[in-house]
Structures are given as C-alpha cells and as structure tokens.
XYZ file of C-alpha atoms in Angstrom:
701
model
C 0.000 0.000 0.000
C 1.354 3.444 -0.972
C 2.099 6.086 1.586
C -0.844 8.235 0.406
C -3.248 5.338 0.684
C -2.064 4.691 4.234
C -2.602 8.346 5.093
C -6.054 8.270 3.524
C -6.954 5.051 5.357
C -5.768 6.556 8.619
C -7.885 9.655 7.981
C -10.967 7.492 7.309
C -10.362 5.471 10.476
C -10.024 8.677 12.456
C -13.238 10.033 10.915
C -15.149 6.845 11.686
C -13.772 6.860 15.235
C -14.759 10.456 15.996
C -18.051 10.162 14.121
C -18.931 7.219 16.350
C -18.040 9.206 19.436
C -20.102 12.139 18.170
C -23.115 9.895 17.852
C -22.552 8.551 21.356
C -22.191 12.077 22.715
C -25.310 13.140 20.834
C -27.257 10.162 22.133
C -26.070 10.790 25.707
C -26.988 14.470 25.552
C -30.400 13.598 24.106
C -31.087 11.106 26.887
C -29.927 13.609 29.496
C -32.192 16.265 27.986
C -35.198 13.960 27.939
C -34.561 12.804 31.514
C -34.113 16.373 32.697
C -37.331 17.376 30.970
C -39.142 14.481 32.605
C -37.811 15.334 36.066
C -38.662 18.999 35.625
C -42.218 18.005 34.711
C -42.421 15.864 37.870
C -41.128 18.729 39.979
C -43.488 21.256 38.399
C -46.561 19.041 38.702
C -45.883 17.980 42.316
C -47.856 20.137 44.717
C -45.063 21.285 47.007
C -47.567 23.517 48.774
C -48.811 20.317 50.492
C -45.350 19.520 51.825
C -46.518 19.445 55.440
C -49.298 16.976 54.617
C -46.816 14.667 52.920
C -44.799 14.521 56.100
C -47.774 13.135 58.054
C -48.194 9.833 56.153
C -49.154 7.219 58.767
C -48.398 3.512 58.806
C -51.461 1.329 59.366
C -51.533 -1.990 61.211
C -54.165 -4.621 60.422
C -55.345 -7.540 62.558
C -55.669 -11.195 61.597
C -58.996 -10.432 59.891
C -57.374 -7.685 57.751
C -59.329 -5.059 59.669
C -57.589 -1.848 60.729
C -56.233 -2.229 64.261
C -54.634 1.203 64.468
C -51.726 3.312 63.310
C -48.193 3.182 64.599
C -48.254 6.854 65.468
C -51.141 9.307 65.718
C -49.131 12.511 65.214
C -45.571 13.705 64.759
C -44.923 15.680 67.879
C -45.382 19.218 69.195
C -44.848 21.811 66.481
C -42.779 24.871 67.442
C -41.667 27.880 65.425
C -38.023 28.486 64.619
C -37.674 31.199 67.259
C -38.764 28.588 69.844
C -35.702 26.496 68.997
C -32.403 27.573 70.524
C -29.782 29.209 68.247
C -27.300 26.543 69.360
C -29.539 23.785 68.028
C -30.071 25.533 64.710
C -26.373 26.295 64.316
C -25.267 22.764 65.214
C -27.698 21.150 62.792
C -26.906 23.385 59.834
C -23.140 23.304 60.396
C -22.919 19.527 60.598
C -25.685 18.420 58.248
C -25.697 21.098 55.536
C -23.187 23.892 56.152
C -23.984 25.619 52.822
C -27.717 25.487 53.572
C -28.183 29.262 53.370
C -26.124 29.483 50.158
C -27.389 26.736 47.831
C -30.753 26.622 46.084
C -31.820 23.148 47.179
C -28.841 20.983 46.370
C -25.168 21.276 47.158
C -22.902 20.532 44.179
C -19.864 20.218 46.439
C -21.690 17.782 48.704
C -22.924 15.783 45.721
C -19.395 15.636 44.322
C -18.069 14.410 47.643
C -20.771 11.724 47.809
C -20.022 10.690 44.210
C -16.330 10.252 44.975
C -17.264 8.218 48.041
C -19.555 6.141 45.847
C -16.732 5.345 43.440
C -14.198 4.600 46.157
C -16.537 2.401 48.185
C -18.277 0.901 45.134
C -21.589 1.684 46.791
C -24.282 1.336 44.147
C -27.058 2.887 46.205
C -26.168 6.423 45.293
C -26.772 7.565 48.866
C -25.266 10.596 50.598
C -24.864 14.240 49.664
C -28.427 15.221 50.590
C -29.164 18.727 51.798
C -31.711 19.533 54.478
C -34.135 20.508 51.709
C -33.589 17.207 49.916
C -34.136 15.227 53.111
C -37.359 17.111 53.750
C -38.462 16.479 50.165
C -37.617 12.794 50.358
C -39.679 12.340 53.516
C -42.690 14.088 52.015
C -42.898 12.981 48.388
C -40.647 10.098 47.414
C -40.502 6.331 47.719
C -38.175 4.639 50.145
C -35.634 3.080 47.766
C -32.242 4.778 47.719
C -31.282 4.792 44.018
C -29.919 7.233 41.470
C -33.389 7.599 39.945
C -34.912 8.680 43.258
C -31.894 10.879 43.957
C -32.439 12.853 40.768
C -36.152 13.257 41.534
C -35.216 14.406 45.023
C -32.836 16.982 43.564
C -35.350 18.528 41.159
C -38.116 18.555 43.772
C -35.759 20.267 46.215
C -35.286 23.072 43.689
C -39.039 23.482 43.484
C -39.449 23.463 47.280
C -36.842 26.220 47.597
C -38.959 28.409 45.296
C -42.013 28.151 47.539
C -40.489 28.305 51.023
C -37.865 30.431 52.724
C -34.782 28.839 54.234
C -36.103 29.393 57.743
C -39.431 27.769 56.859
C -37.629 24.726 55.453
C -35.421 24.449 58.536
C -38.447 24.808 60.802
C -40.361 22.042 59.008
C -37.315 19.781 59.070
C -36.688 20.170 62.810
C -40.352 19.618 63.614
C -40.636 16.458 61.537
C -37.279 14.806 62.202
C -37.251 11.518 64.095
C -35.094 11.429 67.244
C -35.632 7.830 68.413
C -37.680 6.314 71.259
C -40.904 7.135 69.435
C -40.276 10.889 69.530
C -40.757 13.193 66.550
C -39.711 16.825 66.408
C -37.088 18.769 68.301
C -39.497 20.020 70.993
C -40.607 16.559 72.109
C -37.051 15.240 71.750
C -35.801 17.970 74.066
C -38.483 17.074 76.609
C -37.765 13.337 76.248
C -34.008 13.500 76.715
C -33.414 16.675 78.733
C -36.707 17.591 80.398
C -37.099 21.104 78.968
C -38.277 22.897 75.830
C -36.161 23.199 72.692
C -35.659 26.922 73.258
C -33.333 26.089 76.181
C -31.094 23.580 74.372
C -27.404 24.342 74.974
C -24.408 23.340 72.829
C -23.955 19.986 74.559
C -27.611 18.982 74.211
C -27.829 20.295 70.651
C -24.894 18.148 69.607
C -26.478 15.068 71.188
C -29.762 15.608 69.335
C -28.029 16.344 66.040
C -25.977 13.160 66.345
C -29.156 11.202 67.029
C -30.600 12.204 63.645
C -28.076 10.057 61.781
C -29.199 6.897 63.577
C -32.208 7.488 65.843
C -32.450 3.892 67.013
C -28.746 3.432 67.795
C -27.265 6.873 68.513
C -29.749 8.210 71.063
C -28.421 8.558 74.633
C -31.068 6.333 76.222
C -30.369 3.231 74.157
C -26.572 3.656 73.969
C -25.098 6.334 76.206
C -21.455 5.640 75.283
C -22.083 5.822 71.549
C -24.031 9.054 72.052
C -21.005 10.495 73.887
C -18.684 9.496 71.024
C -20.938 11.049 68.391
C -21.343 14.237 70.419
C -17.584 14.559 70.874
C -17.002 14.161 67.145
C -19.413 17.030 66.475
C -17.761 19.170 69.158
C -14.362 18.687 67.514
C -15.789 19.525 64.103
C -17.524 22.718 65.263
C -14.295 23.835 66.919
C -12.343 23.180 63.720
C -14.861 25.304 61.819
C -14.514 28.135 64.333
C -18.138 27.959 65.435
C -17.175 27.245 69.031
C -13.820 27.705 70.743
C -11.368 24.896 71.426
C -11.888 25.519 75.141
C -15.658 25.110 74.816
C -15.162 21.973 72.735
C -12.877 20.447 75.363
C -15.319 21.341 78.145
C -18.249 19.792 76.288
C -16.303 16.609 75.560
C -15.490 16.225 79.242
C -19.117 16.781 80.284
C -21.735 14.133 80.943
C -25.070 13.994 79.181
C -27.629 14.865 81.842
C -30.765 12.915 80.964
C -34.201 13.727 82.314
C -37.449 12.492 80.785
C -40.326 14.970 81.097
C -42.016 13.921 77.867
C -45.764 13.357 78.122
C -46.840 11.033 75.372
C -49.828 12.125 73.328
C -52.684 9.795 72.494
C -51.535 6.829 70.445
C -53.165 5.621 67.264
C -54.010 2.253 68.809
C -54.991 0.505 72.048
C -52.525 -2.377 71.996
C -49.132 -0.942 73.056
C -47.311 -4.195 73.851
C -48.422 -5.856 70.642
C -47.624 -2.861 68.442
C -44.185 -2.515 70.038
C -43.513 -6.161 69.203
C -44.662 -5.549 65.631
C -42.231 -2.635 65.268
C -39.387 -4.692 66.744
C -40.060 -7.622 64.422
C -40.351 -5.377 61.355
C -37.111 -3.555 62.117
C -35.203 -6.785 62.814
C -36.469 -8.732 59.789
C -36.418 -6.005 57.136
C -34.118 -3.195 56.090
C -36.756 -0.590 56.891
C -35.464 2.094 59.301
C -37.692 2.701 62.307
C -38.361 6.305 61.277
C -39.570 5.192 57.835
C -41.620 2.377 59.326
C -43.527 4.866 61.468
C -44.103 7.527 58.852
C -44.006 6.158 55.308
C -47.512 4.826 54.934
C -46.734 1.122 55.216
C -49.533 -1.418 55.560
C -48.583 -4.068 58.140
C -50.748 -7.202 58.326
C -50.410 -9.043 61.632
C -51.807 -12.007 63.585
C -53.444 -9.774 66.204
C -56.746 -11.224 67.442
C -58.560 -8.165 68.885
C -60.900 -10.063 71.216
C -58.056 -12.081 72.721
C -55.900 -8.972 73.131
C -58.712 -6.981 74.753
C -59.421 -9.883 77.101
C -55.749 -10.098 78.033
C -55.504 -6.370 78.724
C -58.665 -6.467 80.844
C -57.377 -9.380 82.937
C -54.596 -7.084 84.164
C -56.238 -3.662 84.108
C -59.275 -4.722 86.134
C -57.613 -7.044 88.647
C -54.708 -5.272 90.350
C -55.946 -6.672 93.659
C -54.675 -10.088 92.571
C -51.114 -8.791 92.802
C -51.625 -7.237 96.214
C -51.025 -3.677 94.979
C -52.642 -0.921 92.929
C -50.252 -1.189 89.985
C -47.720 1.209 91.478
C -44.976 1.082 94.055
C -41.600 -0.564 94.427
C -40.973 -3.391 94.050
C -43.866 -3.992 91.666
C -44.959 -7.560 91.075
C -44.551 -7.990 87.344
C -46.349 -10.220 84.898
C -46.479 -10.970 81.189
C -48.630 -13.136 78.935
C -48.604 -14.415 75.367
C -51.314 -16.122 73.317
C -50.457 -18.093 70.168
C -52.615 -19.708 67.476
C -51.359 -23.322 67.238
C -52.630 -23.790 63.676
C -50.664 -20.880 62.202
C -48.012 -20.068 64.804
C -49.255 -16.487 64.781
C -49.063 -14.466 67.990
C -52.650 -13.506 68.778
C -52.011 -11.266 71.798
C -49.315 -10.224 74.268
C -49.130 -8.301 77.518
C -45.670 -6.893 78.166
C -45.762 -5.819 81.790
C -47.486 -3.868 84.545
C -46.933 -0.220 85.443
C -46.227 2.795 83.251
C -45.850 2.170 79.535
C -42.751 3.373 77.683
C -42.590 3.361 73.912
C -40.685 0.258 72.783
C -39.666 -0.300 76.362
C -38.918 -3.645 77.965
C -41.574 -6.051 76.671
C -41.531 -9.020 79.017
C -43.630 -11.134 76.656
C -40.961 -11.020 73.946
C -37.728 -9.722 75.515
C -37.598 -11.300 78.983
C -35.696 -14.577 79.305
C -36.354 -16.510 82.522
C -35.774 -20.093 83.598
C -38.955 -22.033 82.755
C -39.015 -24.216 85.855
C -41.148 -27.339 85.585
C -42.838 -26.153 82.389
C -39.777 -27.608 80.653
C -40.589 -31.168 81.756
C -43.084 -32.072 78.993
C -40.741 -30.650 76.343
C -37.437 -32.044 77.566
C -38.443 -35.353 79.178
C -41.931 -36.740 78.682
C -42.075 -36.558 74.876
C -38.779 -38.437 74.732
C -40.072 -40.974 77.269
C -43.099 -41.786 75.104
C -40.896 -41.986 72.019
C -38.585 -44.377 73.881
C -41.414 -46.837 74.602
C -43.026 -45.631 77.826
C -46.810 -45.222 77.892
C -48.938 -42.960 80.045
C -49.452 -45.719 82.645
C -45.840 -46.888 82.772
C -44.454 -47.065 86.301
C -41.566 -44.726 87.120
C -39.647 -44.336 90.401
C -40.564 -41.570 92.813
C -37.611 -42.006 95.128
C -35.058 -39.545 96.468
C -31.684 -40.657 95.156
C -28.332 -39.149 94.249
C -26.819 -38.905 90.782
C -23.309 -38.430 89.474
C -20.036 -37.658 91.137
C -21.428 -34.480 92.670
C -24.272 -36.441 94.333
C -27.057 -34.330 92.841
C -30.120 -35.218 94.945
C -33.431 -33.763 93.707
C -36.454 -33.644 95.989
C -40.119 -32.989 95.346
C -41.803 -29.722 96.202
C -44.021 -31.321 98.843
C -41.570 -32.935 101.243
C -44.314 -34.165 103.603
C -46.204 -36.529 101.289
C -43.411 -37.352 98.818
C -41.804 -39.517 97.659
C -44.360 -42.233 96.903
C -41.949 -44.956 95.806
C -43.450 -45.542 92.378
C -46.034 -43.658 90.301
C -47.535 -43.848 86.838
C -46.049 -41.641 84.132
C -49.099 -39.378 83.780
C -49.269 -38.872 87.554
C -45.577 -37.990 87.746
C -46.201 -35.247 85.187
C -49.480 -34.015 86.692
C -47.896 -33.791 90.147
C -44.644 -32.423 88.673
C -42.493 -35.010 90.457
C -38.905 -33.776 90.436
C -37.580 -37.184 91.445
C -39.274 -38.902 88.498
C -38.252 -36.215 86.013
C -34.559 -36.444 86.896
C -34.721 -40.248 86.875
C -36.172 -40.240 83.343
C -33.627 -37.738 82.032
C -30.814 -39.787 83.515
C -32.199 -42.977 81.942
C -32.894 -41.468 78.515
C -29.747 -39.358 78.364
C -29.249 -35.619 78.758
C -28.306 -35.187 75.111
C -31.661 -36.616 74.050
C -33.415 -33.915 76.057
C -31.127 -31.224 74.643
C -31.871 -32.298 71.070
C -35.614 -32.494 71.721
C -35.634 -28.994 73.210
C -33.821 -27.773 70.113
C -36.679 -29.181 68.028
C -39.045 -27.130 70.172
C -37.002 -23.995 69.423
C -35.124 -23.872 72.741
C -31.328 -23.999 72.659
C -29.466 -25.276 75.717
C -25.917 -23.962 76.267
C -23.224 -26.452 77.204
C -23.085 -25.211 80.799
C -26.763 -26.110 81.340
C -26.526 -29.631 79.901
C -26.737 -31.332 83.282
C -29.467 -33.214 85.151
C -30.671 -29.943 86.701
C -32.086 -29.180 83.244
C -34.886 -31.623 84.127
C -36.203 -29.046 86.622
C -35.869 -26.082 84.271
C -32.424 -24.843 85.300
C -31.835 -23.001 82.044
C -29.749 -19.879 82.606
C -30.424 -18.499 79.117
C -34.129 -18.844 79.850
C -37.163 -18.585 77.594
C -39.649 -15.832 76.806
C -43.419 -16.247 77.218
C -43.833 -16.119 73.417
C -41.100 -18.718 72.952
C -42.675 -21.050 75.511
C -46.123 -20.611 73.947
C -44.645 -21.449 70.553
C -43.151 -24.667 71.945
C -46.407 -25.813 73.585
C -48.367 -24.999 70.424
C -46.681 -28.083 68.955
C -48.835 -30.315 71.184
C -52.035 -28.559 70.128
C -50.959 -28.769 66.467
C -50.611 -32.564 66.564
C -46.825 -32.592 66.770
C -46.008 -29.995 64.106
C -44.176 -26.866 65.218
C -44.471 -23.454 63.567
C -42.191 -20.741 64.912
C -44.308 -17.924 66.313
C -44.428 -14.578 64.557
C -46.363 -11.310 64.640
C -46.277 -10.074 61.026
C -47.808 -11.864 58.050
C -46.755 -9.348 55.428
C -45.793 -5.718 54.913
C -46.774 -3.552 51.953
C -45.355 -0.132 51.148
C -47.515 2.897 50.413
C -47.872 1.829 46.767
C -49.130 -1.648 47.710
C -45.901 -3.480 46.863
C -45.186 -6.415 49.197
C -41.810 -5.787 50.849
C -41.998 -8.627 53.400
C -43.990 -11.848 53.274
C -44.376 -14.532 55.939
C -47.815 -15.850 55.011
C -46.460 -19.418 54.844
C -44.035 -19.944 57.742
C -41.880 -23.061 57.938
C -43.358 -26.168 59.592
C -41.342 -28.847 61.416
C -42.495 -32.210 62.683
C -41.364 -32.666 66.309
C -43.389 -35.747 67.288
C -46.037 -38.051 65.856
C -49.751 -37.400 66.275
C -50.005 -40.333 68.685
C -47.285 -38.963 70.936
C -48.852 -35.492 70.812
C -52.228 -37.011 71.741
C -50.748 -38.917 74.698
C -48.957 -35.767 75.876
C -52.215 -33.811 75.743
C -54.017 -36.602 77.589
C -51.434 -36.448 80.388
C -51.376 -32.630 80.521
C -55.166 -32.435 80.795
C -54.629 -33.760 84.317
C -52.429 -30.770 85.195
C -55.553 -28.636 85.673
C -57.740 -31.430 87.058
C -57.950 -32.679 90.626
C -54.723 -34.602 90.103
C -52.576 -31.698 88.991
C -50.577 -28.787 90.325
C -52.792 -26.366 88.405
C -56.056 -27.482 89.991
C -58.457 -24.531 90.240
C -56.434 -22.326 87.885
C -58.061 -23.582 84.698
C -61.212 -22.126 83.119
C -64.587 -22.305 84.843
C -65.811 -24.510 82.003
C -64.257 -26.490 79.174
C -61.034 -28.462 79.042
C -57.508 -27.092 79.000
C -54.196 -28.942 78.992
C -50.844 -27.577 80.078
C -48.298 -27.321 82.855
C -47.310 -25.151 85.792
C -43.827 -24.237 86.918
C -41.829 -22.146 89.346
C -38.194 -21.308 90.038
C -36.231 -20.523 93.175
C -34.204 -17.388 93.800
C -30.958 -19.360 93.957
C -29.522 -22.651 95.108
C -30.166 -22.849 98.822
C -32.722 -20.019 98.723
C -36.153 -21.652 98.498
C -38.026 -18.378 97.962
C -39.896 -18.157 94.661
C -38.421 -16.096 91.826
C -40.765 -16.972 88.941
C -44.169 -18.560 88.514
C -45.339 -19.953 85.168
C -48.629 -21.303 83.878
C -49.146 -22.762 80.411
C -52.520 -23.778 79.035
C -53.743 -24.836 75.627
C -56.731 -26.044 73.640
C -56.929 -26.850 69.911
C -57.667 -23.122 69.398
C -55.056 -21.299 71.471
C -52.006 -21.520 73.705
C -51.598 -19.097 76.602
C -48.501 -18.609 78.745
C -48.468 -16.345 81.799
C -45.472 -15.453 83.929
C -45.436 -13.679 87.302
C -42.302 -12.535 89.118
C -40.027 -9.665 90.095
C -37.648 -7.828 87.788
C -35.049 -7.716 90.539
C -34.722 -9.760 93.709
C -34.376 -7.555 96.784
C -35.253 -7.780 100.434
C -38.856 -8.703 99.604
C -39.538 -11.893 97.666
C -42.427 -12.872 95.423
C -43.719 -15.084 98.244
C -43.939 -12.020 100.500
C -45.593 -9.723 97.972
C -47.896 -12.203 96.232
C -48.271 -15.426 98.234
C -51.268 -16.436 96.104
C -53.160 -15.070 93.150
C -51.365 -16.663 90.200
C -54.086 -19.279 89.885
C -56.805 -16.628 90.122
C -55.227 -14.588 87.333
C -54.886 -17.620 85.065
C -58.448 -18.700 85.832
C -59.754 -15.280 84.751
C -57.628 -15.327 81.608
C -58.524 -18.835 80.469
C -62.223 -18.456 81.275
C -62.461 -15.248 79.259
C -60.333 -16.681 76.473
C -62.634 -19.678 76.203
C -65.556 -17.326 75.641
C -63.902 -15.682 72.606
C -62.444 -18.867 71.067
C -64.092 -21.431 68.802
C -64.186 -23.913 71.709
C -62.940 -26.826 69.619
C -62.989 -29.929 71.859
C -60.015 -32.231 72.379
C -60.252 -35.641 70.733
C -58.563 -37.244 73.757
C -59.592 -37.609 77.380
C -57.833 -37.312 80.738
C -55.078 -39.859 81.243
C -56.364 -40.419 84.777
C -59.717 -41.544 83.359
C -58.144 -44.120 81.050
C -57.450 -47.511 82.576
C -54.246 -49.315 81.731
C -55.987 -51.776 79.393
C -57.602 -48.977 77.415
C -54.300 -47.154 77.105
C -52.474 -50.274 75.933
C -55.088 -50.747 73.231
C -54.637 -47.145 72.156
C -50.849 -47.202 72.371
C -49.404 -48.128 68.992
C -46.459 -50.397 68.328
C -43.098 -49.031 67.238
C -43.890 -50.070 63.650
C -47.188 -48.155 63.731
C -45.377 -45.104 65.095
C -42.746 -45.439 62.372
C -45.420 -45.662 59.686
C -47.243 -42.666 61.149
C -44.047 -40.615 61.342
C -43.179 -41.577 57.771
C -46.666 -40.626 56.589
C -46.617 -37.279 58.409
C -43.129 -36.443 57.162
C -44.232 -37.389 53.658
C -47.196 -35.033 53.975
C -44.859 -32.245 55.102
C -42.487 -33.037 52.233
C -45.343 -32.834 49.741
C -46.414 -29.551 51.269
C -42.835 -28.252 51.068
C -42.570 -29.370 47.442
C -45.783 -27.555 46.613
C -44.540 -24.430 48.351
C -41.189 -24.706 46.544
C -42.937 -25.004 43.179
C -45.146 -22.032 43.981
C -42.121 -20.064 45.202
C -40.223 -20.911 41.994
C -43.106 -19.625 39.906
C -43.320 -16.456 41.985
C -39.566 -15.837 41.689
C -39.722 -16.348 37.923
C -42.607 -13.920 37.572
C -40.812 -11.491 39.895
C -37.667 -11.618 37.739
C -39.731 -10.884 34.649
C -41.444 -8.000 36.434
C -38.125 -6.658 37.703
C -36.832 -6.690 34.139
C -39.809 -4.614 33.096
C -39.352 -2.312 36.077
C -35.672 -1.842 35.182
C -36.660 -0.659 31.729
C -39.136 1.730 33.327
C -36.435 3.223 35.564
C -34.852 4.827 32.506
C -37.651 7.374 32.961
C -37.902 8.380 29.310
C -41.003 10.473 28.539
C -42.331 8.008 25.999
C-alpha cells in the first residue's frame, strides 16, 4: 500500500472513530435532555404547597382479619416555630448536616461531588449521601423509600421546586419539627423534653450536639439506648464545630469532658391504637427482619398485616387492668410484682395477643412477653423429658420411680416440692407429670440421656448452652431462659398434633404503593413428634388442671384445657420463689403467663404475692374460652383411662414409624408444593423486575 493510501486510510479510520463518538455524545446528551425534561415536569406538577401533609403519612396496622387495628403513630410531635428552637440547636444542625444550607438553592454541588467520589471509592451502588436539608425534607414528604440514582435525581429537582415556595427558615423549621429522634419521639421540641426535660428553646451546645448526632441513627445513637455511643458522636461534632470556628477549642474540650444529663419529662400524646405491647412487638419484628429504618416504618404509609386477634388482646388487657388486687397492689410502688402473657394460634403459629408488663408504659420499652428470658421451671418437663419418654417406649401408665436418690459424682439429689407426702416410691407416668415429680423427672432424664433432652428442646425452638446440659435441666435450670412467646410457641406443637411453627407477629408488609416488601404468610413447619405422641402428651397434661394436677383450680370455669405449671427458686439454697409460670392450651389457642419480680431484693415474690397466680390464670382462660371457637379435644384425661384402654390405644413401634413416615411425607409434599409455587413467583418477579428496570430509565415516551 502506498504512503498516500495509508494516510487516507488513517484519515478514514479517524473520521469513523470520531463520528462514532459524536453519535454517542449526541445520544447521551439527548437522553440527558429527555430525563431532565421528565424530572422537571415531575417537579413542576408535584404540589409542594402540600409539603406538610406529605410529612404526616401514617403507617397502618391490620389484625388477623385484615381489619384496621390502628396506626403506629397518631401525630408527629409538638410543632414549634423556629424562634422557639435555641440558636445553638439551629447552628449545630446546619453546620454539621448542611453547612452551605443558606447558600445553595436546594442541592449542594460540592456535597454531591463528595458523595459521588465516596460512591466510586466504596463501590456503593445505592447512590446515597450528599443530601441537603431541603432534599431530606423532600424525600420524607414525596418520594418512595428506595435509595437509588433515579430517586436521587427526583429528590434533587423537587428540592429546587421546594426552595422556590419556602424560605430557608421555613424549610429548617419544618425539618426540625418532623425529624425523628428515636424512642418514638418526633420533632425537636418533644425530643428535648424526652431526653433533657425542657423545651427546645433552652437547648445548649452539649444537648444540641447530642440531638443532632441522634438524627443520623435514631435507634442506635440516642443517649437512652446507647449512652457511650451518644457520647462518642457528640464529641465528634464538638471537635468539628471547633475546627470550623463555630465554638472555641476551650468550649469543645469542656463539652467533651461533660456528661449527658438525661431527664425524661415527655408526656406522650394519644396513640393511634390501644394495643401498646403488641404494636411494640410488631415494630421490633419489622425492624429486625427487614431493612426498613424505624423512622420510615412509622411515617411512610406502610400497611402491616399481623396475627393480632382483637378479642383475645382486649381480654388479656382487661385481665390485668381490672384485677390489680390479685397482685396485692394498685399497679404502682416498688418493688412492683410484674407479669407478662402471650397467646399463640397453634394452627398458624401467629401471635394472637401479648401483655408486656405492669406499670407505666414506655414506647418500645422492655416487653416481658418477647424480651424477657427466665428459667422455665417445671414447664420444661413435657418438652425435655416426657415426649422423649413416650418416644422411647413408655406409655402414660408406665411405672416410674418416685424415690429420692443421688446422681453423678457431685451427688445431685433432687427432691419434690411437697416434702411431707413425697416420695411415693413408684407412680404412673401421667401422675408424675401431673404432680410435677422432680424425682421422676430427673430419673427419666438420667435414663434417657441428657443429650436426648437437649436435642428435643432444640426441636421445640429452645437452645441449651453447654453449661446447662446437666441433670438440673430436668427441673428447668436453664440460665439463658425462655420468653413467654417462645414457651407458647413450643407448647403450640402439642395442640398442632406434633407440628411446630415458629411464632411470629407479622404476616406481610406492603409499602404505600401496595408493593409487598416482606412476606411470611407461609411460615416453615417442622415435625417434632407423631400425632399419637402429641395425643398422649395432651391426655397427660389435661390432668395438670384437674384434681390430680398442680394447676387445679387455675383452669377455666368450664371447658377443658391442657398444660403445665412451673416455678423457680431465687438461687440454690434459697427456696423463695423467683418466677411462677402457667401454660394452658386447647386446639384453638395456647396461653402462657409469667409472674415474678424484675429484681430480687429484700422482699420476695412469696412475701408480695403469696397467692393469686391461679386466680389470674383462671380469669384469663375463662375469658379466652368465651372468645375462642371452643374446639374440643379428641382425647380424654389420662387419669380416666385404665391401663388396658391405654395399651389398646398405644401403637407399636412399627405403627409409630409408619405414622411418622406418613406425616413427614405429607410435610415433604407440602414443602414441594410451596417450593414449586415459590419458583413460579420468583420467575414472575424476575420478569417484572426486568420490566421495572426498563421503566427506571424514565424516558417520557
């Protein structure tokens, strides 16, 4: 090829190269123009005059019947004007969150650039960061919850429009009045009252820094939930303000050496519901199982569908509110006898109702129904010992020793509660359970093996740490403890014919557009025992509340209920009662009630409430019977079955094996059906997501 041809070919290649780039540049500019036009149209057509209304979007909670049960929050706090907020608070917020707030027109190009660099360095595809106060206000009022580039651009254009309709001071005022500060508190005025006991106009530099730090993580940075972290965040802000010349180095050092003086003078306004313990548990479960921040959960218009059974919950509340005399007090004083209850639907595993504790209610405070772990006492015996005994070949009339004897190298010697009439020498299995014989329980665990009990408890959803894997486990010596909800979930397995479903509050969550963001409509099911074993266990536990059992008189005034009672001692060698438990179930419900003291002091539970546990449980179960379907048991009391009858009803090991195989096969078929349905749903979801991805280009055609 001649030199001129080479030059000509090179020129053509260069032309093709740059022409291609020109087309790419043209196409990119065209797309940018169309997207900008689209976003401008969105901004212009959005009614920013209704900004305040957009900030008041409530989340609604529905009961098991899909009827509205209430809202998570009725209002967003006490509104104050900007001149009712201290200058220190305003200065701290603006300087740390958006220091060019009074200079930009809705978005900060420098801040966006910094966030973009951070995005590239951290490879964070969310596109988060760089938001101004105006953008944050806009996001809370108008936009969806996903943090993507598409939403970020909408946020930016809407912020420009908001800045045209409101002054900077009006924007700052709305932001401070609608910000979430943790512990169920919205707005700077209520936050100031909650954490410091005075109005926002009196906030000093120290307090202002604490509140500003809380905004970046209301659930984890507030001084009530994590004082040390709040100190660290405050100190970081103090150093920054000093470096910016807003406060002196001396003031910064003084603030960093100061404590955070907390004082709660916040008076909670009327809530949007009448079930505080249940709604708190719903919030906790939603926050722990999803990526939804608490502030968004409370204010973004979610629809949360739960297992709440209103009649059961109202009955449970009334059993405490109307019967303080049972506890020997008026619901006040120190120490206060505490109590908690949980009701579970055995067919679904859904939590129907909970009561979290007596005394003053605190938003998302300590919920004893879900958060309190206590040793279960003798309520552990059916779960850890008697199921395994039946599976090992015992029947309800099998003879077991009731003799005081020592075990192991440490000579562990269990005794029965009633030392005057016990031991009896030998008793039938059902009687040992009904009378809660400690001697028989430890004997059976020793014979069957501790590990067998540990593994069976694991099937019931109760993990036993290595340190507790001793014979004392037979009497409920479980240091990690159980919660009332957890215990109710375990006992629901008996009522559900041997199949366990882990208990839960939320069935599904939808966002404000109706999109399902969390779904637990079909929880996992696990076979723990055969139907025959479950039936024999129920037959034996019916006697717990009959004339043979430790719960005699505590059951309902009419109808049958099976279950178990239990109690724990303060410590080894201290026979005073620490906890009292009662568990009852029918085919329709499982109820667990605990009574005890939060802390053991000079006065014990025996001193403060020598009786009354049975009365409380009698009221609860009687009322619960009246609002349930009253489905009868298909078994009778073990004490009313003679040995011959029981032997005829007791199946051989081959029958049990066939039954277990059949039930596991049924569960496998159910799982396969669910897997097939899930596969179809995932496939459809992928197709829909592909369509949604194309829509996110946001072209105006």
